[in-house]
Amino acid sequence: MRFSGLKVLKEGLTGNKGWTPHWRDPEPKDAYDIIIIGGGGHGLATAFYLAKEHGLTNIAVLEKGYLGGGNVGRNTTIVRANYGLPGNSEFYSHSLKLWEGMEQELNYNVMHSQRGIINLFHSDGQRDAAARRGNAMVNQGDDAILLDREGVRRMLPYLDFDTARFPIYGGLYHPRGGTARHDAVAWGYARGADMRGVDLIQNCEVTGIDIEGGRVTGVQTTRGAIRAKKVGIVVAGRSSQVAAMAGMRLPIESHVLQAFVTEGLKPVIDHVVTFGMGHFYISQSDKGGLVFGGDLDFYASYAARGNLPMQEHVMEAAMTLMPMIGKAKLLRSWGGIMDMSPDGSPIIDKTGIEGLYLNCGWCYGGFKAVPGSGFSFAHLIAQDRPHDPAAGFRLDRFETGRGLMDEEGTGAQHNLH
Amino acid sequence: MRITCPICGERDRREFYYQGAASMLDRPDPDADGQVWSDYLHLRDNPAGLTRELWYHEAGCGAWLIVERNTVTHEIIGTELVEAADAD
Ligand SMILES: Cc1cc2nc3c(=O)[nH]c(=O)nc-3n(C[C@H](O)[C@H](O)[C@H](O)COP(=O)(O)OP(=O)(O)OC[C@H]3O[C@@H](n4cnc5c(N)ncnc54)[C@H](O)[C@@H]3O)c2cc1C
Ligand SMILES: [Zn+2]
């Protein structure tokens, strides 16, 4: 089934009876060429690009819950390419270009909206850092514009410019940044992979990884043993548990990150806006809800819910930046489990076990990475050599110290990135 | 979340700074292999369930604590002073 304007019109006029399921619900086979563990954004995109770019289709994606039930359906949907360090810059630049072609590539409406991101700064030091980051973005071939206070006021007149505790000095504007409908991204990649023959197997938890003579031979699951020549681990916050099944200990600590949404309101916030003096960022969904979040709760957690101190901090930061937000009613809050790495940057690499590949460490920034990560991980699995834009995401960088990508310069403590 | 400091009693979580897994106390020998040091600094058990962590009573007595906690339920099982645990 192809989606098109004509199809929508036809279905609208004939009672919407012609829509069909977006993917099959197959039984797992005994063996596959490749098994992808984890049906989140990254796992689904990996399967899609394995099929599309490398012609490999004897593949299963094994998901312990339902497709898109993890972080890919829990994030605040910000898509950007505003990194400052080599390794990250070229990767996120490539990923953003894939975003820009995604809806055509998938024939799926993911509501990608390049509404622009404005990172506010509130001191001379922050202005210098923003200018430096902006230059790095421009050098990478992406877009960045340094706004002064009046420039910000013209775009975001609703901010408190006059009485705020931390006056707004300006902002770094990234016009190609924006948001997307997170669920649709998972569904679009799932449908695209399924159409090309990939088996998407839900309610199938991997409970063991079979290794013989240093080579992976398959996995144990709650739906039986499945053999495979190659296995990719892409399970975000659960990376440590799944890697432990292969005897690996990872440089990952799992933390909870919360997000919030208000009741639907008329359009009021046109961009993505981030506060520079506390943990708060916001955008408005197409349904009208104000979607916002802050930072980690800062202690290791596997509970997909957070505690009140960070909620209070986020609300306070919101109130100091845009007092109008106090009138909105908070509808829901939730949390997701983030795979925090020691330098805040991800890992896409082989492991010491032949045929076993690892994709993790996305911290709280892996939604924007979904297409790039899938593309690069598929390349690594199919060709057994890294894809250039992701070549910096090596697992051994922590040991050698070469190529660490600590964007915030906070050192090796997992929760500080 | 409330944490009981052995010195100050039960306090709000906000008085404490979270450092990470208590494995940080098992510092390798200064001459140990680079690999051992790298593992110590970067690798974590990261359990889903019971864990032992280092917390610092920053806005209280300034003691370092070992907090035993459940990462799935956020339940605090027990706390002790690092000093006491380290004494032997
Ligand atoms: C509140 C919040 C806000 C965020 N905001 C942003 C943002 O604005 N921009 C951005 O770029 N990123 C953001 N992120 C981060 C982003 O969501 C994640 O980095 C990214 O989604 C992780 O990759 P994934 O989609 O593959 O993970 P997931 O969707 O979590 O996929 C992993 C899957 O693996 C499955 N799994 C785990 N163990 C097993 C097993 N043993 N067997 C089988 N399957 C298993 C899980 O069920 C899950 O479905 C945010 C995250 C949160 C929680
Ligand atoms: Zn104390």
JSON list of C-alpha atoms in Angstrom, two decimals, chain A residues 125-258:
[
{"chain": "A", "resi": 125, "resn": "GLY", "atom": "CA", "xyz": [31.01, 33.45, 28.34]},
{"chain": "A", "resi": 126, "resn": "GLN", "atom": "CA", "xyz": [27.97, 31.64, 26.99]},
{"chain": "A", "resi": 127, "resn": "ARG", "atom": "CA", "xyz": [27.94, 33.99, 24.00]},
{"chain": "A", "resi": 128, "resn": "ASP", "atom": "CA", "xyz": [31.55, 33.07, 23.20]},
{"chain": "A", "resi": 129, "resn": "ALA", "atom": "CA", "xyz": [30.75, 29.38, 23.50]},
{"chain": "A", "resi": 130, "resn": "ALA", "atom": "CA", "xyz": [27.71, 29.80, 21.23]},
{"chain": "A", "resi": 131, "resn": "ALA", "atom": "CA", "xyz": [29.77, 31.67, 18.63]},
{"chain": "A", "resi": 132, "resn": "ARG", "atom": "CA", "xyz": [32.38, 28.93, 18.69]},
{"chain": "A", "resi": 133, "resn": "ARG", "atom": "CA", "xyz": [29.78, 26.21, 18.33]},
{"chain": "A", "resi": 134, "resn": "GLY", "atom": "CA", "xyz": [28.08, 28.14, 15.52]},
{"chain": "A", "resi": 135, "resn": "ASN", "atom": "CA", "xyz": [31.37, 28.38, 13.65]},
{"chain": "A", "resi": 136, "resn": "ALA", "atom": "CA", "xyz": [31.92, 24.64, 14.06]},
{"chain": "A", "resi": 137, "resn": "MET", "atom": "CA", "xyz": [28.44, 24.02, 12.63]},
{"chain": "A", "resi": 138, "resn": "VAL", "atom": "CA", "xyz": [29.04, 26.32, 9.66]},
{"chain": "A", "resi": 139, "resn": "ASN", "atom": "CA", "xyz": [32.43, 24.69, 9.01]},
{"chain": "A", "resi": 140, "resn": "GLN", "atom": "CA", "xyz": [30.66, 21.33, 8.94]},
{"chain": "A", "resi": 141, "resn": "GLY", "atom": "CA", "xyz": [28.37, 22.73, 6.23]},
{"chain": "A", "resi": 142, "resn": "ASP", "atom": "CA", "xyz": [25.31, 23.14, 8.45]},
{"chain": "A", "resi": 143, "resn": "ASP", "atom": "CA", "xyz": [23.54, 26.34, 9.37]},
{"chain": "A", "resi": 144, "resn": "ALA", "atom": "CA", "xyz": [23.92, 28.58, 12.39]},
{"chain": "A", "resi": 145, "resn": "ILE", "atom": "CA", "xyz": [23.09, 32.24, 13.01]},
{"chain": "A", "resi": 146, "resn": "LEU", "atom": "CA", "xyz": [24.16, 34.16, 16.10]},
{"chain": "A", "resi": 147, "resn": "LEU", "atom": "CA", "xyz": [21.28, 36.34, 17.29]},
{"chain": "A", "resi": 148, "resn": "ASP", "atom": "CA", "xyz": [21.69, 39.31, 19.60]},
{"chain": "A", "resi": 149, "resn": "ARG", "atom": "CA", "xyz": [19.11, 40.19, 22.22]},
{"chain": "A", "resi": 150, "resn": "GLU", "atom": "CA", "xyz": [16.98, 42.19, 19.80]},
{"chain": "A", "resi": 151, "resn": "GLY", "atom": "CA", "xyz": [17.20, 39.41, 17.26]},
{"chain": "A", "resi": 152, "resn": "VAL", "atom": "CA", "xyz": [15.82, 36.98, 19.83]},
{"chain": "A", "resi": 153, "resn": "ARG", "atom": "CA", "xyz": [13.13, 39.45, 20.89]},
{"chain": "A", "resi": 154, "resn": "ARG", "atom": "CA", "xyz": [11.88, 39.74, 17.31]},
{"chain": "A", "resi": 155, "resn": "MET", "atom": "CA", "xyz": [11.50, 35.96, 17.04]},
{"chain": "A", "resi": 156, "resn": "LEU", "atom": "CA", "xyz": [10.43, 35.12, 20.60]},
{"chain": "A", "resi": 157, "resn": "PRO", "atom": "CA", "xyz": [8.59, 38.17, 21.91]},
{"chain": "A", "resi": 158, "resn": "TYR", "atom": "CA", "xyz": [6.93, 36.14, 24.68]},
{"chain": "A", "resi": 159, "resn": "LEU", "atom": "CA", "xyz": [10.14, 35.60, 26.67]},
{"chain": "A", "resi": 160, "resn": "ASP", "atom": "CA", "xyz": [10.76, 37.67, 29.79]},
{"chain": "A", "resi": 161, "resn": "PHE", "atom": "CA", "xyz": [13.35, 40.19, 28.61]},
{"chain": "A", "resi": 162, "resn": "ASP", "atom": "CA", "xyz": [12.86, 42.73, 31.35]},
{"chain": "A", "resi": 163, "resn": "THR", "atom": "CA", "xyz": [12.76, 41.20, 34.81]},
{"chain": "A", "resi": 164, "resn": "ALA", "atom": "CA", "xyz": [14.37, 37.79, 34.41]},
{"chain": "A", "resi": 165, "resn": "ARG", "atom": "CA", "xyz": [16.92, 36.63, 36.96]},
{"chain": "A", "resi": 166, "resn": "PHE", "atom": "CA", "xyz": [19.20, 35.63, 34.06]},
{"chain": "A", "resi": 167, "resn": "PRO", "atom": "CA", "xyz": [18.89, 38.27, 31.33]},
{"chain": "A", "resi": 168, "resn": "ILE", "atom": "CA", "xyz": [18.80, 37.03, 27.74]},
{"chain": "A", "resi": 169, "resn": "TYR", "atom": "CA", "xyz": [21.95, 38.10, 25.88]},
{"chain": "A", "resi": 170, "resn": "GLY", "atom": "CA", "xyz": [21.06, 36.40, 22.60]},
{"chain": "A", "resi": 171, "resn": "GLY", "atom": "CA", "xyz": [20.74, 32.98, 21.02]},
{"chain": "A", "resi": 172, "resn": "LEU", "atom": "CA", "xyz": [22.29, 30.56, 18.58]},
{"chain": "A", "resi": 173, "resn": "TYR", "atom": "CA", "xyz": [19.73, 29.95, 15.85]},
{"chain": "A", "resi": 174, "resn": "HIS", "atom": "CA", "xyz": [19.83, 26.67, 13.89]},
{"chain": "A", "resi": 175, "resn": "PRO", "atom": "CA", "xyz": [17.15, 27.09, 11.20]},
{"chain": "A", "resi": 176, "resn": "ARG", "atom": "CA", "xyz": [17.27, 23.49, 9.90]},
{"chain": "A", "resi": 177, "resn": "GLY", "atom": "CA", "xyz": [16.70, 22.10, 13.38]},
{"chain": "A", "resi": 178, "resn": "GLY", "atom": "CA", "xyz": [13.18, 21.19, 14.47]},
{"chain": "A", "resi": 179, "resn": "THR", "atom": "CA", "xyz": [10.91, 18.35, 15.51]},
{"chain": "A", "resi": 180, "resn": "ALA", "atom": "CA", "xyz": [9.18, 15.26, 14.11]},
{"chain": "A", "resi": 181, "resn": "ARG", "atom": "CA", "xyz": [6.41, 12.87, 15.11]},
{"chain": "A", "resi": 182, "resn": "HIS", "atom": "CA", "xyz": [8.43, 10.27, 17.00]},
{"chain": "A", "resi": 183, "resn": "ASP", "atom": "CA", "xyz": [6.02, 7.32, 16.70]},
{"chain": "A", "resi": 184, "resn": "ALA", "atom": "CA", "xyz": [5.70, 7.89, 12.98]},
{"chain": "A", "resi": 185, "resn": "VAL", "atom": "CA", "xyz": [9.47, 7.60, 12.58]},
{"chain": "A", "resi": 186, "resn": "ALA", "atom": "CA", "xyz": [9.41, 4.16, 14.21]},
{"chain": "A", "resi": 187, "resn": "TRP", "atom": "CA", "xyz": [6.35, 3.12, 12.19]},
{"chain": "A", "resi": 188, "resn": "GLY", "atom": "CA", "xyz": [7.77, 4.44, 8.93]},
{"chain": "A", "resi": 189, "resn": "TYR", "atom": "CA", "xyz": [11.01, 2.50, 9.30]},
{"chain": "A", "resi": 190, "resn": "ALA", "atom": "CA", "xyz": [9.11, -0.58, 10.50]},
{"chain": "A", "resi": 191, "resn": "ARG", "atom": "CA", "xyz": [6.84, -0.50, 7.47]},
{"chain": "A", "resi": 192, "resn": "GLY", "atom": "CA", "xyz": [9.75, 0.12, 5.10]},
{"chain": "A", "resi": 193, "resn": "ALA", "atom": "CA", "xyz": [11.72, -2.80, 6.54]},
{"chain": "A", "resi": 194, "resn": "ASP", "atom": "CA", "xyz": [8.70, -5.12, 6.53]},
{"chain": "A", "resi": 195, "resn": "MET", "atom": "CA", "xyz": [7.88, -4.24, 2.91]},
{"chain": "A", "resi": 196, "resn": "ARG", "atom": "CA", "xyz": [11.38, -5.37, 1.96]},
{"chain": "A", "resi": 197, "resn": "GLY", "atom": "CA", "xyz": [10.97, -8.72, 3.70]},
{"chain": "A", "resi": 198, "resn": "VAL", "atom": "CA", "xyz": [12.35, -8.09, 7.20]},
{"chain": "A", "resi": 199, "resn": "ASP", "atom": "CA", "xyz": [10.49, -10.00, 9.95]},
{"chain": "A", "resi": 200, "resn": "LEU", "atom": "CA", "xyz": [9.47, -7.70, 12.81]},
{"chain": "A", "resi": 201, "resn": "ILE", "atom": "CA", "xyz": [8.89, -9.93, 15.84]},
{"chain": "A", "resi": 202, "resn": "GLN", "atom": "CA", "xyz": [7.22, -8.34, 18.84]},
{"chain": "A", "resi": 203, "resn": "ASN", "atom": "CA", "xyz": [6.77, -9.73, 22.37]},
{"chain": "A", "resi": 204, "resn": "CYS", "atom": "CA", "xyz": [10.06, -11.53, 21.87]},
{"chain": "A", "resi": 205, "resn": "GLU", "atom": "CA", "xyz": [12.61, -10.83, 24.57]},
{"chain": "A", "resi": 206, "resn": "VAL", "atom": "CA", "xyz": [16.18, -11.91, 23.99]},
{"chain": "A", "resi": 207, "resn": "THR", "atom": "CA", "xyz": [17.34, -13.81, 27.09]},
{"chain": "A", "resi": 208, "resn": "GLY", "atom": "CA", "xyz": [20.68, -15.17, 25.93]},
{"chain": "A", "resi": 209, "resn": "ILE", "atom": "CA", "xyz": [23.29, -14.80, 23.22]},
{"chain": "A", "resi": 210, "resn": "ASP", "atom": "CA", "xyz": [24.86, -17.99, 21.87]},
{"chain": "A", "resi": 211, "resn": "ILE", "atom": "CA", "xyz": [28.58, -17.91, 21.22]},
{"chain": "A", "resi": 212, "resn": "GLU", "atom": "CA", "xyz": [30.75, -20.76, 19.97]},
{"chain": "A", "resi": 213, "resn": "GLY", "atom": "CA", "xyz": [34.49, -20.46, 19.55]},
{"chain": "A", "resi": 214, "resn": "GLY", "atom": "CA", "xyz": [34.42, -16.67, 19.79]},
{"chain": "A", "resi": 215, "resn": "ARG", "atom": "CA", "xyz": [31.70, -16.37, 17.15]},
{"chain": "A", "resi": 216, "resn": "VAL", "atom": "CA", "xyz": [28.03, -15.56, 17.62]},
{"chain": "A", "resi": 217, "resn": "THR", "atom": "CA", "xyz": [25.66, -18.30, 16.48]},
{"chain": "A", "resi": 218, "resn": "GLY", "atom": "CA", "xyz": [22.26, -17.07, 17.55]},
{"chain": "A", "resi": 219, "resn": "VAL", "atom": "CA", "xyz": [20.07, -15.94, 20.44]},
{"chain": "A", "resi": 220, "resn": "GLN", "atom": "CA", "xyz": [17.77, -17.42, 23.05]},
{"chain": "A", "resi": 221, "resn": "THR", "atom": "CA", "xyz": [14.39, -15.71, 23.32]},
{"chain": "A", "resi": 222, "resn": "THR", "atom": "CA", "xyz": [11.08, -16.02, 25.12]},
{"chain": "A", "resi": 223, "resn": "ARG", "atom": "CA", "xyz": [9.80, -17.43, 21.81]},
{"chain": "A", "resi": 224, "resn": "GLY", "atom": "CA", "xyz": [12.52, -20.00, 21.44]},
{"chain": "A", "resi": 225, "resn": "ALA", "atom": "CA", "xyz": [16.08, -20.19, 20.12]},
{"chain": "A", "resi": 226, "resn": "ILE", "atom": "CA", "xyz": [16.86, -18.46, 16.83]},
{"chain": "A", "resi": 227, "resn": "ARG", "atom": "CA", "xyz": [20.10, -18.98, 14.94]},
{"chain": "A", "resi": 228, "resn": "ALA", "atom": "CA", "xyz": [21.87, -16.16, 13.15]},
{"chain": "A", "resi": 229, "resn": "LYS", "atom": "CA", "xyz": [25.18, -15.43, 11.45]},
{"chain": "A", "resi": 230, "resn": "LYS", "atom": "CA", "xyz": [25.27, -11.89, 12.71]},
{"chain": "A", "resi": 231, "resn": "VAL", "atom": "CA", "xyz": [23.61, -10.16, 15.67]},
{"chain": "A", "resi": 232, "resn": "GLY", "atom": "CA", "xyz": [23.31, -6.44, 16.36]},
{"chain": "A", "resi": 233, "resn": "ILE", "atom": "CA", "xyz": [22.55, -5.14, 19.88]},
{"chain": "A", "resi": 234, "resn": "VAL", "atom": "CA", "xyz": [20.50, -1.89, 19.76]},
{"chain": "A", "resi": 235, "resn": "VAL", "atom": "CA", "xyz": [18.60, -1.75, 23.03]},
{"chain": "A", "resi": 236, "resn": "ALA", "atom": "CA", "xyz": [19.32, 1.76, 24.37]},
{"chain": "A", "resi": 237, "resn": "GLY", "atom": "CA", "xyz": [18.80, 1.84, 28.18]},
{"chain": "A", "resi": 238, "resn": "ARG", "atom": "CA", "xyz": [19.01, -1.97, 28.42]},
{"chain": "A", "resi": 239, "resn": "SER", "atom": "CA", "xyz": [22.40, -2.21, 26.71]},
{"chain": "A", "resi": 240, "resn": "SER", "atom": "CA", "xyz": [24.27, -3.39, 29.81]},
{"chain": "A", "resi": 241, "resn": "GLN", "atom": "CA", "xyz": [21.90, -6.32, 30.42]},
{"chain": "A", "resi": 242, "resn": "VAL", "atom": "CA", "xyz": [21.92, -7.56, 26.83]},
{"chain": "A", "resi": 243, "resn": "ALA", "atom": "CA", "xyz": [25.69, -7.13, 26.43]},
{"chain": "A", "resi": 244, "resn": "ALA", "atom": "CA", "xyz": [26.15, -9.09, 29.68]},
{"chain": "A", "resi": 245, "resn": "MET", "atom": "CA", "xyz": [24.51, -12.05, 27.90]},
{"chain": "A", "resi": 246, "resn": "ALA", "atom": "CA", "xyz": [27.62, -12.05, 25.71]},
{"chain": "A", "resi": 247, "resn": "GLY", "atom": "CA", "xyz": [29.92, -11.66, 28.70]},
{"chain": "A", "resi": 248, "resn": "MET", "atom": "CA", "xyz": [30.56, -7.97, 28.08]},
{"chain": "A", "resi": 249, "resn": "ARG", "atom": "CA", "xyz": [30.68, -5.16, 30.61]},
{"chain": "A", "resi": 250, "resn": "LEU", "atom": "CA", "xyz": [29.90, -1.80, 28.98]},
{"chain": "A", "resi": 251, "resn": "PRO", "atom": "CA", "xyz": [30.94, 1.79, 29.67]},
{"chain": "A", "resi": 252, "resn": "ILE", "atom": "CA", "xyz": [27.26, 2.61, 30.22]},
{"chain": "A", "resi": 253, "resn": "GLU", "atom": "CA", "xyz": [25.18, 3.73, 33.18]},
{"chain": "A", "resi": 254, "resn": "SER", "atom": "CA", "xyz": [21.39, 3.92, 32.74]},
{"chain": "A", "resi": 255, "resn": "HIS", "atom": "CA", "xyz": [19.57, 7.06, 33.92]},
{"chain": "A", "resi": 256, "resn": "VAL", "atom": "CA", "xyz": [16.01, 8.33, 33.79]},
{"chain": "A", "resi": 257, "resn": "LEU", "atom": "CA", "xyz": [15.11, 11.43, 31.77]},
{"chain": "A", "resi": 258, "resn": "GLN", "atom": "CA", "xyz": [11.69, 12.98, 32.19]}
]
